[in-house]
PDB file of C-alpha atoms in Angstrom:
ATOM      1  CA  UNK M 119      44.072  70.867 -12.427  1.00  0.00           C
ATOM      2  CA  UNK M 120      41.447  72.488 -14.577  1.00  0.00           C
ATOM      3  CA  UNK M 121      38.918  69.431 -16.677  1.00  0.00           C
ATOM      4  CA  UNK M 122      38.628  70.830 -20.157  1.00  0.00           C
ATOM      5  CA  UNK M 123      34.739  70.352 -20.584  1.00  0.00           C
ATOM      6  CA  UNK M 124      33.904  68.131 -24.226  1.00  0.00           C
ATOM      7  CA  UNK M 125      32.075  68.151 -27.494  1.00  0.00           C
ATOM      8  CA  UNK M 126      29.341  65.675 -27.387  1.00  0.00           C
ATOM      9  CA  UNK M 127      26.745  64.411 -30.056  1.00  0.00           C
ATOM     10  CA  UNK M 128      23.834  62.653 -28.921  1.00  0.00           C
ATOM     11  CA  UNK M 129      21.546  60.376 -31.215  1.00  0.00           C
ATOM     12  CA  UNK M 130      18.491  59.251 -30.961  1.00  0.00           C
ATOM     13  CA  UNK M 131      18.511  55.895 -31.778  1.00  0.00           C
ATOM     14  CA  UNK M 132      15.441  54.243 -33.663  1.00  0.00           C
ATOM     15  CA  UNK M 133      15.389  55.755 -37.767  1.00  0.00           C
ATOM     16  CA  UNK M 134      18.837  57.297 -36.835  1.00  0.00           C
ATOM     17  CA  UNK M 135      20.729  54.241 -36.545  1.00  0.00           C
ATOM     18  CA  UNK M 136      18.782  51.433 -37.047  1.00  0.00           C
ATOM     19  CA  UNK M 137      15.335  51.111 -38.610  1.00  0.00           C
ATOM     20  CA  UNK M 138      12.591  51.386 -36.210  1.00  0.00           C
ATOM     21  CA  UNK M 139      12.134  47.672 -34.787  1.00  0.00           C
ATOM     22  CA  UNK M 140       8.751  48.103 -34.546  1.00  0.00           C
ATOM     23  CA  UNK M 141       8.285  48.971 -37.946  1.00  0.00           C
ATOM     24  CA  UNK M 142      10.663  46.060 -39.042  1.00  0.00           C
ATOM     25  CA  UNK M 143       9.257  43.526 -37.352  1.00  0.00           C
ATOM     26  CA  UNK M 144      11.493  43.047 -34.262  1.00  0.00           C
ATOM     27  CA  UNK M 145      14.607  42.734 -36.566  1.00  0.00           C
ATOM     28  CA  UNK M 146      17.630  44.823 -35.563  1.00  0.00           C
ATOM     29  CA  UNK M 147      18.887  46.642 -38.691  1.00  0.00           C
ATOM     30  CA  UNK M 148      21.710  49.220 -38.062  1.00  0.00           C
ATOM     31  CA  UNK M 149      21.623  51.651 -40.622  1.00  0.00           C
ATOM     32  CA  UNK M 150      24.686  50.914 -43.497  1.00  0.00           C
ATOM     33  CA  UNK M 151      26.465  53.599 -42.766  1.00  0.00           C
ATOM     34  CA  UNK M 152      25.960  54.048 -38.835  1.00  0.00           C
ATOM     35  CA  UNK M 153      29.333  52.323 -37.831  1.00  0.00           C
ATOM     36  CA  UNK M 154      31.361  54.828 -39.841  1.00  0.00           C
ATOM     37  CA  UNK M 155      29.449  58.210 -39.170  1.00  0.00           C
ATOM     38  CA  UNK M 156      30.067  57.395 -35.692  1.00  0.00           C
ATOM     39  CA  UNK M 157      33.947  56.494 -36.078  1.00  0.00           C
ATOM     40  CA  UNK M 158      34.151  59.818 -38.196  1.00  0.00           C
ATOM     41  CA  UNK M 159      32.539  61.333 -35.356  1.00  0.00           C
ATOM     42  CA  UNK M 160      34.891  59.640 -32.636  1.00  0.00           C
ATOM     43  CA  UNK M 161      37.897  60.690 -34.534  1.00  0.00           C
ATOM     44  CA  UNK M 162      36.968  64.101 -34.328  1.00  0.00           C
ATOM     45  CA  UNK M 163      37.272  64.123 -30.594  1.00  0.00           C
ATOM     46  CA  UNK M 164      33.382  63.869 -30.228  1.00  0.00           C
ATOM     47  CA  UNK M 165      32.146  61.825 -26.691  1.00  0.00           C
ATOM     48  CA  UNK M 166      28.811  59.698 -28.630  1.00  0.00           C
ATOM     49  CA  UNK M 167      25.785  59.546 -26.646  1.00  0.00           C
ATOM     50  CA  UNK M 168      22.543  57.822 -27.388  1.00  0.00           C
ATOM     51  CA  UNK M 169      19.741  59.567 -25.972  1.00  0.00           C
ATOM     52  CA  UNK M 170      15.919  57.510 -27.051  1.00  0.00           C
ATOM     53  CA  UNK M 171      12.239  57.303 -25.901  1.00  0.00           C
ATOM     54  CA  UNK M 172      10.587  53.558 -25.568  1.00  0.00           C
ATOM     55  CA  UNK M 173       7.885  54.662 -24.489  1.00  0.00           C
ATOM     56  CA  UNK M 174       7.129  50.582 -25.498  1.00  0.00           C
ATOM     57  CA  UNK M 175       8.099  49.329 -22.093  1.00  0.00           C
ATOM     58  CA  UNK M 176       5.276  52.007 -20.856  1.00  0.00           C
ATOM     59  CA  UNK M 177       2.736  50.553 -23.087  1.00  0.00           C
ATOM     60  CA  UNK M 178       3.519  47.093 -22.255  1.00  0.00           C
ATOM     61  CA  UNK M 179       4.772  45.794 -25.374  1.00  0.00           C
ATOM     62  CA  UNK M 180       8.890  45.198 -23.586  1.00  0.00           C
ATOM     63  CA  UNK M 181      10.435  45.260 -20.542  1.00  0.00           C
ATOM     64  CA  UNK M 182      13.398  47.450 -19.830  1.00  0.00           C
ATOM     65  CA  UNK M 183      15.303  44.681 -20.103  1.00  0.00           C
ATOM     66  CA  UNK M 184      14.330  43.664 -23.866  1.00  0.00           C
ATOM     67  CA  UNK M 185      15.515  47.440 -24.576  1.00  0.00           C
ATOM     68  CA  UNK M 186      18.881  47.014 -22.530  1.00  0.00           C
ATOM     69  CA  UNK M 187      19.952  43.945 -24.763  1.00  0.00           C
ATOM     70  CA  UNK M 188      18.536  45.956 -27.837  1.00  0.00           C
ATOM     71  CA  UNK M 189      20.903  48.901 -26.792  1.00  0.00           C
ATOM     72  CA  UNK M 190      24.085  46.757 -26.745  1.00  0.00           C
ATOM     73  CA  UNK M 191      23.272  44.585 -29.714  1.00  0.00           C
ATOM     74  CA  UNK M 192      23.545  48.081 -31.137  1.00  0.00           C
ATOM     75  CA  UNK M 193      26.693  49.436 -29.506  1.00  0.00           C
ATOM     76  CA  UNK M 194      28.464  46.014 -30.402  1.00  0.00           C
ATOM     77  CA  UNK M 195      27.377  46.125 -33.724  1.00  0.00           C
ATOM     78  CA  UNK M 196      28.441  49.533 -34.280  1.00  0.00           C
ATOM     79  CA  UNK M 197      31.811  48.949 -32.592  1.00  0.00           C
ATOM     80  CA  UNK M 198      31.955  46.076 -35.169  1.00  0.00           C
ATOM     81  CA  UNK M 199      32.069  48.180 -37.687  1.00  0.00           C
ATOM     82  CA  UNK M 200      34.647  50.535 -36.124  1.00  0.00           C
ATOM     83  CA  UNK M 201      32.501  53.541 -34.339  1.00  0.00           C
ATOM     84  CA  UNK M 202      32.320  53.978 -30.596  1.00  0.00           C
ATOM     85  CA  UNK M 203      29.304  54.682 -28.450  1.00  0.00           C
ATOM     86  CA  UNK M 204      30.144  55.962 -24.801  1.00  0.00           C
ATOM     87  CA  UNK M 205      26.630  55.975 -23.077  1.00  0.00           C
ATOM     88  CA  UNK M 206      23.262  55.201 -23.976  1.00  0.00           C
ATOM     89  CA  UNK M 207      20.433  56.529 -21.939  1.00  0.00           C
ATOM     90  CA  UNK M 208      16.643  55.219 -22.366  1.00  0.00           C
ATOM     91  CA  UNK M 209      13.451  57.005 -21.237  1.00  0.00           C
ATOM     92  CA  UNK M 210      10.984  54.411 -20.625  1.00  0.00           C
ATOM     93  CA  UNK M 211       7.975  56.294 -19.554  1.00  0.00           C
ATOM     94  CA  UNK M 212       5.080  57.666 -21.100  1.00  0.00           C
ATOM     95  CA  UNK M 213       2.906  60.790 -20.119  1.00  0.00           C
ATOM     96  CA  UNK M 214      -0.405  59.206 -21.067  1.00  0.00           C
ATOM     97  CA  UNK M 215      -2.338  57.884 -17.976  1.00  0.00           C
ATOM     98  CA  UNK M 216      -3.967  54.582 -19.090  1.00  0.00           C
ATOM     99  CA  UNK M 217      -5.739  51.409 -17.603  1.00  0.00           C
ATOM    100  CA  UNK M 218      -5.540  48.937 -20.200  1.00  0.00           C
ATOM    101  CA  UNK M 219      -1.756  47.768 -20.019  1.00  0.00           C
ATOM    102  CA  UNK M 220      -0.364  45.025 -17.708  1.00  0.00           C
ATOM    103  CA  UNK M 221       0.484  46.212 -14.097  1.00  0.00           C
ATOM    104  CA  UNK M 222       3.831  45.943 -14.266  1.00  0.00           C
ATOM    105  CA  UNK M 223       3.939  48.764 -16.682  1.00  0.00           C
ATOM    106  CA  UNK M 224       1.879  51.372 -14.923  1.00  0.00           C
ATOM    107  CA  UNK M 225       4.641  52.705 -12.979  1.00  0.00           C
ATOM    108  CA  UNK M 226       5.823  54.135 -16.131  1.00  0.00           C
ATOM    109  CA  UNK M 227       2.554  55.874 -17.623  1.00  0.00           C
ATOM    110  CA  UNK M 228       4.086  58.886 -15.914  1.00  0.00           C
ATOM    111  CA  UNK M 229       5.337  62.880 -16.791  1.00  0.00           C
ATOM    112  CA  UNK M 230       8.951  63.188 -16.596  1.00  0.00           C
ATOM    113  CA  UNK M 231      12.070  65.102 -17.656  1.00  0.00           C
ATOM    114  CA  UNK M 232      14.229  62.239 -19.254  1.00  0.00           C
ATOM    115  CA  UNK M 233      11.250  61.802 -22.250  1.00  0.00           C
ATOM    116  CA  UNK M 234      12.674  63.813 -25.033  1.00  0.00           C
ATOM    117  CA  UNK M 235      12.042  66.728 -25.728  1.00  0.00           C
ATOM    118  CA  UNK M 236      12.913  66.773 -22.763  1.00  0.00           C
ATOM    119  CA  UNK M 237      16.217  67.209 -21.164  1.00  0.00           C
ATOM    120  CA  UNK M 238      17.313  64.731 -18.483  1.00  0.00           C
ATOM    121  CA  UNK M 239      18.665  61.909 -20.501  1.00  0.00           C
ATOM    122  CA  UNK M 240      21.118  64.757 -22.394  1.00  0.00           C
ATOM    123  CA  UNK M 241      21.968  65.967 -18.177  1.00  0.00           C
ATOM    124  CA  UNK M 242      22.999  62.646 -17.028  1.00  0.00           C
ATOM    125  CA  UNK M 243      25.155  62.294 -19.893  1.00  0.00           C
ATOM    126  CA  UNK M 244      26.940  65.565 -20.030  1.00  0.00           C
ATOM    127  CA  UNK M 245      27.403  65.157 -16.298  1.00  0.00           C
ATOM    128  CA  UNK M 246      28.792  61.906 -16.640  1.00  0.00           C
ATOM    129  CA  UNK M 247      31.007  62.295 -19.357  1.00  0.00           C
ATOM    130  CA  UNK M 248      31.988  66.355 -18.783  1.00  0.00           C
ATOM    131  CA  UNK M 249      30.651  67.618 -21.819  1.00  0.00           C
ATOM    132  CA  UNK M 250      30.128  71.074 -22.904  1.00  0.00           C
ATOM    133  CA  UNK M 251      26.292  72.071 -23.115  1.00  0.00           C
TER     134      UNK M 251
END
């Protein structure tokens, strides 16, 4: 049996669907219409894929974990309202090699291939899900 290869958007996240936290104080805001672009999207046949840099766990300022309950704060809310995300991928590095950020985070002031515009994040999903590239 032959796997028919799908469609796929991915979205970046922060000023696509919500308002950049750091800009908004920390406050989740999803974007009014988010929920139903991303239902109009899913009823077209579309697989929805977040793809987004936080380069803020490689500066220090959160922990990959902060950014994994952000992430499905977002996915709930937008299934809330009807749309359907079916993988969000994070890049949490940063190319720039600095000194004055807590040890914990220096394992991430690195070069990758996940940091958009790079590709890696958009590989692991359309391996993943089967999509069409």
């Amino acid at each position: 049996m032959i796997l028919m290869k799908k469609r796929a958007v991915f979205l970046d996240r922060d000023g696509v669907i919500n308002k950049d936290l750091l800009t908004n104080k920390g406050r989740l805001k999803i974007f009014p219409n988010a929920g139903k672009a991303v239902k109009m999207l899913n009823d077209l046949g579309f697989v929805m894929v977040v793809v987004t840099n936080q380069p803020q766990i490689a500066k220090g300022i959160q922990r990959e974990a902060d950014v994994r309950r952000t992430n499905r704060e977002i996915v709930r809310k937008l299934n809330k309202s009807g749309g359907r995300i079916d993988g969000v991928y994070y890049c949490p590095h940063h190319p720039e090699k600095r000194t004055d950020i807590p040890d914990w985070a220096r394992k991430y002031r690195i070069k990758c291939r996940c940091r958009k515009p790079g590709i890696g994040m958009m590989e692991r999903a359309a391996e993943k899900f089967n999509v069409d590239v």
